[in-house]
Coordinates of C-alpha atoms in Angstrom, one line a residue:
X43 CA 7.9 -27.0 -12.8
X44 CA 6.6 -27.0 -9.2
X45 CA 7.1 -24.7 -6.3
X46 CA 9.5 -27.3 -4.8
X47 CA 11.8 -27.0 -7.8
X48 CA 12.2 -23.2 -7.4
X49 CA 11.7 -22.6 -3.7
X50 CA 14.0 -20.1 -2.1
X51 CA 16.2 -21.5 0.6
X52 CA 17.2 -18.1 2.0
X53 CA 17.2 -17.7 5.8
X54 CA 17.2 -14.0 6.7
X55 CA 19.4 -12.7 9.5
X56 CA 17.9 -11.9 12.9
X57 CA 19.5 -8.5 12.9
X58 CA 20.5 -5.8 10.4
X59 CA 22.7 -2.8 10.5
X60 CA 21.1 0.5 9.5
X61 CA 23.7 3.0 8.4
X62 CA 23.7 6.5 9.7
X63 CA 22.9 8.0 6.3
X64 CA 19.9 9.4 4.4
X65 CA 17.7 7.3 2.1
X66 CA 19.2 9.2 -0.9
X67 CA 22.4 7.2 -0.4
X68 CA 20.5 4.1 -1.6
X69 CA 20.0 5.8 -4.9
X70 CA 23.6 7.1 -5.2
X71 CA 24.9 3.6 -4.6
X72 CA 22.8 2.0 -7.3
X73 CA 23.6 4.7 -9.8
X74 CA 27.3 4.3 -9.1
X75 CA 27.4 0.5 -9.1
X76 CA 24.7 -0.3 -11.8
X77 CA 24.5 2.8 -14.1
X78 CA 23.5 0.8 -17.2
X79 CA 20.8 -1.2 -15.6
X80 CA 17.2 -0.1 -16.5
X81 CA 15.8 1.5 -13.4
X82 CA 12.3 2.2 -14.6
X83 CA 10.2 0.8 -17.4
X84 CA 7.0 2.8 -17.8
X85 CA 4.7 1.3 -20.4
X86 CA 7.7 0.5 -22.6
X87 CA 9.8 3.6 -22.0
X88 CA 13.0 2.7 -20.3
X89 CA 15.3 4.8 -18.1
X90 CA 18.6 3.6 -16.8
X91 CA 20.0 4.4 -13.4
X92 CA 22.4 6.9 -15.0
X93 CA 19.7 8.6 -16.9
X94 CA 17.5 8.6 -13.8
X95 CA 20.2 10.3 -11.9
X96 CA 20.6 13.1 -14.5
X97 CA 16.8 13.7 -14.5
X98 CA 16.8 13.9 -10.7
X99 CA 19.6 16.4 -10.7
X100 CA 17.7 18.6 -13.1
X101 CA 14.5 18.1 -11.0
X102 CA 16.4 19.3 -7.9
X103 CA 17.2 22.5 -9.9
X104 CA 13.5 22.8 -10.9
X105 CA 12.3 22.5 -7.3
X106 CA 14.9 25.0 -6.1
X107 CA 13.7 27.4 -8.8
X108 CA 10.2 27.0 -7.3
X109 CA 11.6 28.0 -3.9
X110 CA 11.7 24.6 -2.3
X111 CA 14.3 24.2 0.5
X112 CA 15.3 21.9 3.3
X113 CA 12.3 20.9 5.4
X114 CA 9.6 22.2 3.0
X115 CA 6.8 19.9 2.2
X116 CA 6.3 18.9 -1.5
X117 CA 3.0 17.3 -2.3
X118 CA 2.8 14.6 -5.0
X119 CA -0.7 14.0 -6.4
X120 CA 0.4 11.5 -9.0
X121 CA -0.2 8.0 -10.3
X122 CA 2.8 5.7 -10.8
X123 CA 5.0 7.1 -13.5
X124 CA 8.6 8.0 -14.1
X125 CA 7.9 11.6 -13.2
X126 CA 6.6 10.5 -9.8
X127 CA 9.9 8.6 -9.1
X128 CA 12.0 11.6 -10.3
X129 CA 10.1 14.1 -8.2
X130 CA 10.2 11.8 -5.1
X131 CA 14.0 11.4 -5.1
X132 CA 14.6 15.1 -6.1
X133 CA 12.6 16.4 -3.2
X134 CA 14.5 14.1 -0.8
X135 CA 17.9 15.1 -2.1
X136 CA 16.9 18.7 -1.4
X137 CA 16.1 17.8 2.2
X138 CA 12.4 18.5 1.6
X139 CA 9.6 16.3 2.8
X140 CA 7.5 14.3 0.3
X141 CA 3.8 14.2 1.0
X142 CA 2.0 11.5 -1.0
X143 CA -1.6 11.8 -2.1
X144 CA -4.0 9.6 -4.1
X145 CA -4.6 11.5 -7.4
X146 CA -8.2 10.4 -7.3
X147 CA -8.9 12.1 -3.9
X148 CA -12.0 14.3 -3.6
X149 CA -11.5 18.1 -3.1
X150 CA -12.3 17.8 0.6
X151 CA -9.8 15.0 1.2
X152 CA -7.1 16.9 -0.6
X153 CA -7.9 20.2 1.1
X154 CA -7.6 18.6 4.6
X155 CA -4.3 16.9 3.9
X156 CA -2.7 19.7 2.0
X157 CA -3.7 22.2 4.8
X158 CA -2.5 19.8 7.5
X159 CA 0.9 19.1 6.0
X160 CA 1.6 22.8 5.2
X161 CA 2.8 21.8 1.7
X162 CA 3.8 24.9 -0.4
X163 CA 4.4 23.2 -3.7
X164 CA 2.2 20.6 -5.4
X165 CA 3.1 18.4 -8.4
X166 CA -0.2 17.1 -9.7
X167 CA -1.3 14.9 -12.5
X168 CA -3.1 17.1 -15.1
X169 CA -6.4 15.3 -14.4
X170 CA -6.0 16.1 -10.7
X171 CA -5.1 19.8 -11.2
X172 CA -8.7 21.1 -11.0
X173 CA -9.3 19.4 -7.7
X174 CA -6.0 20.7 -6.3
X175 CA -6.8 24.3 -7.4
X176 CA -10.3 24.0 -5.8
X177 CA -8.7 22.9 -2.6
X178 CA -5.8 25.5 -2.7
X179 CA -7.6 28.5 -1.0
X180 CA -7.8 26.6 2.3
X181 CA -4.1 25.6 2.3
X182 CA -0.6 27.1 2.3
X183 CA 0.0 25.9 -1.3
X184 CA 1.6 28.8 -3.3
X185 CA 2.5 26.8 -6.5
X186 CA 0.7 24.1 -8.4
X187 CA 2.6 22.4 -11.2
X188 CA 0.9 20.1 -13.7
X189 CA 2.4 16.8 -14.8
X190 CA 1.6 15.4 -18.2
X191 CA 1.6 11.6 -17.9
X192 CA 1.9 11.3 -21.7
X193 CA 5.4 12.9 -21.5
X194 CA 6.6 9.8 -19.7
X195 CA 5.4 7.4 -22.4
X196 CA 7.5 6.1 -25.3
X197 CA 7.7 8.4 -28.3
X198 CA 5.5 6.2 -30.5
X199 CA 2.8 6.1 -27.8
X200 CA 2.9 9.9 -27.5
X201 CA 2.5 10.3 -31.2
X202 CA -0.4 7.8 -31.2
X203 CA -2.3 10.0 -28.8
X204 CA -2.4 12.8 -31.5
X205 CA -4.1 10.6 -34.1
X206 CA -7.5 11.8 -35.2
X207 CA -9.2 8.5 -34.3
X208 CA -11.7 7.7 -31.5
X209 CA -9.4 5.2 -29.8
X210 CA -6.6 7.8 -29.6
X211 CA -8.9 10.4 -28.3
X212 CA -10.2 8.0 -25.6
X213 CA -6.6 7.2 -24.5
X214 CA -5.7 10.9 -24.5
X215 CA -8.7 11.6 -22.3
X216 CA -7.5 9.0 -19.8
X217 CA -4.1 10.4 -19.3
X218 CA -4.7 14.2 -19.7
X219 CA -6.9 16.7 -18.1
X220 CA -7.9 20.4 -18.4
X221 CA -5.1 22.7 -17.0
X222 CA -5.5 26.5 -16.8
X223 CA -3.0 28.5 -18.9
X224 CA -1.3 30.1 -15.9
X225 CA -0.2 26.6 -14.5
X226 CA 3.4 25.6 -15.2
X227 CA 4.3 22.2 -16.6
X228 CA 6.7 20.0 -14.8
X229 CA 8.5 18.6 -17.8
X230 CA 9.2 22.1 -19.1
X231 CA 10.6 23.2 -15.8
X232 CA 12.9 20.2 -15.5
X233 CA 14.1 20.6 -19.1
X234 CA 15.0 24.3 -18.5
X235 CA 16.6 23.7 -15.1
X236 CA 20.4 23.4 -14.5
X237 CA 21.5 20.1 -13.0
X238 CA 22.3 20.4 -9.3
X239 CA 25.0 18.0 -8.0
X240 CA 25.0 19.2 -4.4
X241 CA 22.8 21.2 -2.2
X242 CA 23.5 23.6 0.7
X243 CA 22.2 21.3 3.4
X244 CA 22.1 17.5 2.8
X245 CA 19.5 15.5 4.6
X246 CA 20.5 13.4 7.6
X247 CA 19.3 10.0 8.6
X248 CA 17.0 11.5 11.3
X249 CA 15.5 14.1 9.0
X250 CA 11.8 13.7 8.1
X251 CA 11.5 12.3 4.6
X252 CA 7.9 11.4 4.1
X253 CA 4.4 12.3 5.3
X254 CA 2.1 9.4 4.5
X255 CA -1.5 9.9 5.5
X256 CA -3.3 7.0 7.2
X257 CA -6.3 6.3 9.4
X258 CA -5.0 2.8 10.2
X259 CA -4.5 3.1 14.0
X260 CA -6.1 6.5 14.8
X261 CA -9.4 6.2 12.8
X262 CA -8.9 9.6 11.3
X263 CA -6.4 10.5 8.6
X264 CA -3.1 11.6 10.2
X265 CA 0.3 12.2 8.6
X266 CA 2.6 9.4 9.7
X267 CA 6.1 11.0 10.0
X268 CA 8.7 8.6 8.4
X269 CA 12.3 9.6 8.6
X270 CA 15.1 8.7 6.2
X271 CA 16.3 6.2 8.7
X272 CA 12.9 4.5 8.9
X273 CA 12.7 4.1 5.1
X274 CA 16.3 3.0 4.8
X275 CA 15.7 0.4 7.5
X276 CA 12.7 -1.1 5.8
X277 CA 14.6 -1.3 2.5
X278 CA 17.4 -3.2 4.2
X279 CA 15.0 -5.4 6.0
X280 CA 13.3 -6.3 2.8
X281 CA 16.6 -7.0 1.1
X282 CA 17.6 -9.3 4.0
X283 CA 14.2 -11.0 3.9
X284 CA 14.3 -11.8 0.2
X285 CA 18.0 -12.3 -0.3
X286 CA 17.6 -10.6 -3.7
X287 CA 20.7 -10.1 -5.8
X288 CA 21.6 -6.6 -6.9
X289 CA 21.2 -5.4 -10.5
X290 CA 19.1 -8.3 -11.9
X291 CA 15.6 -8.3 -10.3
X292 CA 12.5 -7.1 -12.2
X293 CA 10.0 -5.7 -9.7
X294 CA 6.5 -5.1 -11.0
X295 CA 5.1 -1.8 -9.6
X296 CA 1.3 -2.5 -9.8
X297 CA 0.8 -1.1 -6.3
X298 CA 0.3 2.7 -6.0
X299 CA 3.4 4.6 -4.8
X300 CA 1.0 6.9 -2.8
X301 CA 0.3 3.9 -0.5
X302 CA 3.0 2.8 2.0
X303 CA 3.0 -0.8 0.7
X304 CA 3.7 0.3 -2.9
X305 CA 6.1 3.1 -2.0
X306 CA 8.5 0.8 -0.1
X307 CA 8.2 -2.5 -1.9
X308 CA 8.0 -1.0 -5.4
X309 CA 9.8 2.3 -5.3
X310 CA 12.5 2.4 -2.6
X311 CA 13.2 -1.3 -2.2
X312 CA 13.7 -1.8 -5.9
X313 CA 16.3 1.1 -5.9
X314 CA 18.1 -0.5 -2.9
X315 CA 18.7 -3.7 -4.9
X316 CA 19.2 -1.8 -8.2
X317 CA 16.3 -3.6 -9.8
X318 CA 14.3 -2.8 -12.9
X319 CA 10.9 -1.5 -11.7
X320 CA 8.2 -1.9 -14.3
X321 CA 5.7 0.8 -13.4
X322 CA 2.0 0.9 -14.2
X323 CA -0.3 4.0 -13.7
X324 CA -3.1 1.7 -12.5
X325 CA -3.7 -2.0 -12.2
X326 CA -4.9 -3.3 -15.6
X327 CA -4.4 -7.1 -15.7
X328 CA -4.2 -7.2 -19.5
X329 CA -1.7 -4.4 -19.5
X330 CA 0.4 -6.3 -16.9
X331 CA 0.2 -9.5 -18.9
X332 CA 1.4 -7.6 -22.0
X333 CA 4.4 -6.2 -20.1
X334 CA 5.1 -9.7 -18.8
X335 CA 5.5 -10.9 -22.4
X336 CA 7.9 -8.1 -23.1
X337 CA 9.9 -7.9 -19.9
X338 CA 9.3 -10.8 -17.6
X339 CA 9.0 -10.0 -13.9
X340 CA 10.7 -11.7 -11.0
X341 CA 9.0 -10.1 -7.9
X342 CA 5.4 -9.0 -7.5
X343 CA 4.2 -7.2 -4.4
X344 CA 0.4 -7.3 -4.6
X345 CA -2.9 -7.6 -2.8
X346 CA -4.8 -11.0 -3.2
X347 CA -7.4 -9.8 -5.8
X348 CA -4.6 -8.7 -8.1
X349 CA -3.1 -12.2 -8.0
X350 CA -6.3 -13.8 -9.1
X351 CA -7.0 -11.3 -11.8
X352 CA -3.5 -11.6 -13.2
X353 CA -3.7 -15.4 -13.4
X354 CA -7.1 -14.9 -15.2
X355 CA -5.4 -12.6 -17.7
X356 CA -2.5 -14.9 -18.2
X357 CA -4.8 -17.8 -18.9
X358 CA -6.9 -15.7 -21.3
X359 CA -3.9 -14.4 -23.2
X360 CA -1.6 -17.4 -23.1
X361 CA 1.0 -15.5 -21.0
X362 CA 3.5 -17.4 -18.9
X363 CA 4.0 -16.2 -15.3
X364 CA 6.8 -18.6 -14.6
X365 CA 9.5 -15.9 -14.3
X366 CA 8.0 -14.7 -11.0
X367 CA 10.1 -16.3 -8.3
X368 CA 8.3 -14.7 -5.4
X369 CA 5.4 -12.5 -4.5
X370 CA 4.5 -10.7 -1.2
X371 CA 0.8 -10.3 -0.5
X372 CA -0.5 -7.7 1.9
X373 CA -3.3 -5.4 3.0
X374 CA -5.7 -8.3 3.6
X375 CA -5.8 -12.0 4.3
X376 CA -4.5 -14.2 1.5
X377 CA -7.0 -16.9 0.7
X378 CA -5.5 -20.4 0.5
X379 CA -7.1 -21.0 -3.0
X380 CA -5.5 -17.8 -4.3
X381 CA -2.1 -18.7 -3.0
X382 CA -2.3 -22.2 -4.4
X383 CA -3.4 -20.9 -7.8
X384 CA -0.6 -18.3 -8.0
X385 CA 2.1 -20.8 -7.0
X386 CA 0.8 -23.3 -9.6
X387 CA 0.8 -20.6 -12.3
X388 CA 4.3 -19.3 -11.5
X389 CA 6.2 -22.2 -9.9
X390 CA 7.3 -19.6 -7.3
X391 CA 6.3 -18.6 -3.9
X392 CA 3.7 -16.2 -2.5
X393 CA 3.9 -15.2 1.2
X394 CA 1.9 -12.8 3.4
X395 CA 3.5 -9.7 4.9
X396 CA 2.1 -7.5 7.6
X397 CA 2.7 -3.9 8.4
X398 CA 1.3 -0.4 8.9
X399 CA 2.1 2.9 7.4
X400 CA 3.5 3.6 10.9
X401 CA 6.1 0.8 10.3
X402 CA 7.3 2.0 6.9
X403 CA 5.3 -0.3 6.3
X404 CA 6.5 -4.0 6.7
X405 CA 7.1 -5.4 10.2
X406 CA 6.3 -9.2 9.8
X407 CA 6.4 -11.7 7.0
X408 CA 6.2 -15.4 6.3
X409 CA 9.5 -16.8 5.3
X410 CA 10.3 -17.3 1.6
X411 CA 11.0 -21.0 2.2
X412 CA 9.1 -24.2 2.6
X413 CA 8.4 -23.0 6.2
X414 CA 6.0 -20.4 4.9
X415 CA 2.6 -20.5 6.7
X416 CA -0.5 -19.8 4.6
X417 CA -2.9 -17.6 6.6
X418 CA -0.2 -16.3 9.0
X419 CA 1.0 -12.7 9.3
X420 CA 4.4 -14.3 9.7
X421 CA 7.3 -13.7 12.1
X422 CA 9.2 -10.5 12.9
X423 CA 11.4 -8.8 10.3
X424 CA 15.1 -8.6 11.2
X425 CA 15.8 -6.2 14.1
X426 CA 12.1 -6.1 14.9
X427 CA 10.6 -6.9 18.3
X428 CA 7.0 -7.8 18.9
X429 CA 4.9 -8.4 22.0
X430 CA 1.2 -9.2 22.7
X431 CA -0.4 -7.0 25.4
X432 CA -3.6 -6.4 27.2
X433 CA -5.5 -3.6 25.3
X434 CA -6.7 -2.2 28.6
X435 CA -3.2 -2.2 30.0
X436 CA -0.7 -1.7 27.1
X437 CA 2.3 -2.3 29.3
X438 CA 1.2 -5.7 30.5
X439 CA 2.0 -8.7 28.2
X440 CA -0.6 -11.4 28.0
X441 CA 0.1 -15.0 29.0
X442 CA 1.5 -17.4 26.3
X443 CA -1.4 -18.8 24.2
X444 CA -3.7 -15.8 24.9
X445 CA -4.8 -13.3 22.3
X446 CA -3.5 -9.7 22.7
X447 CA -2.9 -6.5 21.0
X448 CA 0.2 -6.6 18.7
X449 CA 2.9 -4.1 19.6
X450 CA 6.0 -3.5 17.5
X451 CA 9.4 -1.9 18.1
X452 CA 12.2 -1.6 15.5
X453 CA 14.1 0.9 13.3
X454 CA 11.2 1.1 10.9
X455 CA 8.7 2.4 13.5
X456 CA 7.7 6.0 12.7
X457 CA 8.5 9.2 14.6
X458 CA 4.9 10.1 15.3
X459 CA 1.9 11.8 13.7
X460 CA 2.3 15.2 12.1
X461 CA 0.4 17.8 14.2
X462 CA -0.9 15.0 16.3
X463 CA 0.9 14.9 19.7
X464 CA -2.1 13.4 21.5
X465 CA -2.6 10.6 18.9
X466 CA 1.2 10.0 19.0
X467 CA 1.1 9.6 22.7
X468 CA -1.8 7.1 22.4
X469 CA -0.1 4.9 19.8
X470 CA 3.6 5.3 20.4
X471 CA 4.6 4.4 24.0
X472 CA 7.6 6.2 25.6
X473 CA 9.8 3.1 25.3
X474 CA 9.3 2.9 21.6
X475 CA 6.6 0.3 21.3
X476 CA 3.9 1.0 18.7
X477 CA 0.4 0.0 19.5
X478 CA -1.0 -1.5 16.2
X479 CA -4.7 -1.8 17.2
X480 CA -4.6 -5.4 15.8
X481 CA -5.7 -8.3 18.0
X482 CA -3.5 -11.3 17.3
X483 CA -2.4 -14.7 18.5
X484 CA 1.0 -16.3 18.4
X485 CA 1.8 -20.0 18.2
X486 CA 4.6 -21.9 19.8
X487 CA 6.8 -21.5 16.7
X488 CA 6.5 -17.7 16.9
X489 CA 4.2 -17.3 13.9
X490 CA 1.6 -14.5 14.4
X491 CA -2.0 -14.8 13.2
X492 CA -4.5 -11.9 12.9
X493 CA -7.7 -12.2 15.0
X494 CA -9.2 -8.8 14.1
X495 CA -8.9 -5.0 14.4
X496 CA -9.5 -4.0 18.0
X497 CA -11.7 -1.1 16.9
X498 CA -13.9 -3.5 14.8
X499 CA -14.5 -6.1 17.4
X500 CA -18.2 -6.4 18.0
X501 CA -19.4 -6.6 21.6
X502 CA -22.9 -8.1 21.8
X503 CA -24.5 -9.1 25.1
X504 CA -21.1 -8.9 26.8
X505 CA -19.5 -11.4 24.3
X506 CA -16.8 -10.4 21.8
X507 CA -17.3 -11.3 18.1
X508 CA -14.4 -11.1 15.7
X509 CA -15.7 -10.0 12.3
X510 CA -12.9 -11.8 10.4
X511 CA -13.8 -15.1 11.8
X512 CA -17.4 -14.7 10.9
X513 CA -16.5 -13.6 7.4
X514 CA -14.2 -16.5 6.8
X515 CA -16.9 -19.0 7.6
X516 CA -19.7 -17.2 5.7
X517 CA -17.5 -17.1 2.5
X518 CA -17.9 -20.9 2.4
X519 CA -21.7 -20.6 1.9
X520 CA -22.7 -21.3 -1.7
X521 CA -24.0 -18.2 -3.2
X522 CA -21.9 -15.7 -1.3
X523 CA -19.2 -13.9 -3.4
X524 CA -18.0 -11.5 -0.7
X525 CA -19.0 -10.4 2.8
X526 CA -18.3 -7.8 5.4
X527 CA -19.4 -8.2 9.0
X528 CA -19.8 -5.4 11.5
X529 CA -21.8 -4.3 14.5
X530 CA -24.6 -1.8 14.8
X531 CA -26.1 -0.4 18.1
X532 CA -28.8 -2.5 19.7
X533 CA -30.7 -1.6 22.9
X534 CA -29.8 -3.7 25.9
X535 CA -27.2 -5.8 24.0
X536 CA -24.6 -3.1 23.0
X537 CA -24.4 -4.2 19.4
X538 CA -25.9 -6.7 17.0
X539 CA -24.1 -8.5 14.3
X540 CA -24.8 -7.5 10.7
X541 CA -23.5 -9.2 7.5
X542 CA -23.4 -7.3 4.2
X543 CA -23.0 -9.8 1.4
X544 CA -22.5 -9.7 -2.4
X545 CA -24.2 -12.6 -4.1
X546 CA -22.6 -14.8 -6.8
X547 CA -24.1 -14.7 -10.3
X548 CA -27.3 -16.8 -10.4
X549 CA -28.2 -16.5 -6.7
X550 CA -30.9 -14.3 -5.2
X551 CA -32.0 -13.1 -1.8
X552 CA -34.6 -15.9 -1.9
X553 CA -31.9 -18.6 -2.0
X554 CA -29.4 -16.8 0.3
X555 CA -31.5 -15.2 3.0
X556 CA -30.9 -14.5 6.7
X557 CA -32.2 -17.9 7.7
X558 CA -29.8 -19.7 5.4
X559 CA -26.9 -17.5 6.6
X560 CA -27.6 -18.3 10.2
X561 CA -28.1 -22.0 9.6
X562 CA -24.7 -22.1 7.8
X563 CA -23.1 -20.1 10.6
X564 CA -24.4 -22.4 13.3
X565 CA -22.1 -25.1 12.0
X566 CA -19.0 -23.3 13.5
X567 CA -20.0 -20.1 15.2
X568 CA -21.4 -19.4 18.6
X569 CA -25.0 -18.3 18.6
X570 CA -24.1 -14.8 19.8
X571 CA -21.9 -14.4 16.7
X572 CA -24.6 -15.2 14.2
X573 CA -25.8 -12.3 12.1
X574 CA -29.1 -10.8 13.2
X575 CA -29.4 -8.7 10.0
X576 CA -28.5 -9.3 6.4
X577 CA -27.8 -6.6 3.8
X578 CA -27.4 -7.5 0.1
X579 CA -25.2 -5.1 -1.9
X580 CA -24.0 -5.1 -5.5
X581 CA -20.4 -4.8 -4.3
X582 CA -18.4 -3.8 -1.3
X583 CA -16.4 -0.6 -1.1
X584 CA -12.6 -1.1 -0.9
X585 CA -9.6 1.0 0.0
X586 CA -7.0 2.1 -2.6
X587 CA -5.3 -1.3 -2.3
X588 CA -8.4 -3.4 -2.3
X589 CA -9.2 -3.9 1.5
X590 CA -12.9 -4.1 2.3
X591 CA -14.0 -0.9 4.2
X592 CA -16.2 -2.3 6.9
X593 CA -16.6 1.2 8.4
X594 CA -18.0 2.6 5.2
X595 CA -20.5 -0.3 4.9
X596 CA -21.5 0.2 8.5
X597 CA -22.1 3.9 8.0
X598 CA -24.3 3.1 5.0
X599 CA -26.4 0.7 6.9
X600 CA -26.9 3.2 9.7
X601 CA -28.2 5.8 7.2
X602 CA -30.1 3.6 4.9
X603 CA -32.3 6.4 3.5
X604 CA -29.3 8.5 2.4
X605 CA -27.1 8.2 -0.7
X606 CA -25.1 4.9 -0.5
X607 CA -21.3 5.1 -0.6
X608 CA -19.3 4.6 -3.8
X609 CA -19.4 1.0 -5.1
X610 CA -22.8 0.2 -3.7

């Protein structure tokens, strides 16, 4: 079977209608229309939409018993699991605000975000509880509740964790952590709570639903304020883009819910179309391949490295991926070789999407048709406007054919930064246009291509160097496995270009040195864009969804005598 045999011929509408209702209506509708459909499959334990609704009603009662009310912030420090989904919807139904956190955050990162959000209740994975408790004194948190991930597993898996064998002990250590005796347990609170069918004050479409911390456009972590209307709009836009039928899709939740990409495409979008969402606590290719043999997926939101690793696992285990009709790749550029490999393995399509936490997150995408454009960010989502402007004058659009800063306006654009009026004013213009900080170009057909992050553009000797373009070329040099390009201060020239590389197995600094890199670069790059310094690392630090963190590498190079960052 080829891609041509299974290609989707769906043309999304130019506009959508966003109803004047809270996001929770998305869940109510799916429960009402598809009660028997499996809503969540967590490592083999299945929960139907009707069962999920019952659990959420009891969780609303549990949160009320903890004193949570309309507008209160509830922090979730959890990996993907059924409890995460239940707590998310329960908090929203109460009119509370969900604050998502990476469960592997350091104490310092947790303390900053918890203090900034003003969260009063934290639901934390048991392994994250010690970090939360250490961070608590500097916050307004009054209650910390532990979540036992094992309680979400199938009964047989829970029993297996109790076996007196080393493998069971190792598995138990991965999912459980030390919790002080005075800390309450979430599952016990929910089990003891009375179901709550209605609350005193229902949320509205314009109420704040989610605080998602990001440093994407501001450079420092700020809580992006996403309303019920924002999140509902992006669900509907995604549905319009994919043309997915209700009640029959199987969405693979390999992206973390605490990241905007995973939260919308895996958690809320899947509920909008009454899909079965197969949730994984972390991305383990062999675990995903095993689930694929048990409950074949149809839609996979992912980042490019996940696609390659999943194909590797499928080939190693003899697992068919042919059930996946489409995949959306984001967070970083999708290599043509990766796209070709995925489409050959599945017979389906993979397209790139573009977005920011500030856009809930998806704003552009390549069509799920033969017209898809490898390497392009895509075209605007329904009811989404874009324009390219002069970074020095954000109200002035650039001439056709010129590069410019991408600005976005649409129903998914956020309400601003929590406790950040100055940052909000810098990024969100009075007429609703969001400055993305991304430098792009647009072709005659309307497809948008990323040039680079404005804040990462290198200025050397008065010339602008775009790191992505240098990286794309250097990846073609034999011996280079991965590369990050950035600028460091240089007297008289502003900045000099530095390339940090990871060598392929079998290659050394003697075979891939600065001279070799510059010689290769001269084939396509201007001389001022050639690296003047080469740094060899064992691996490059990446974000929670796999994007190379140029800033972290740059900071490491500038303090070479200090402790290197994680992953180096």
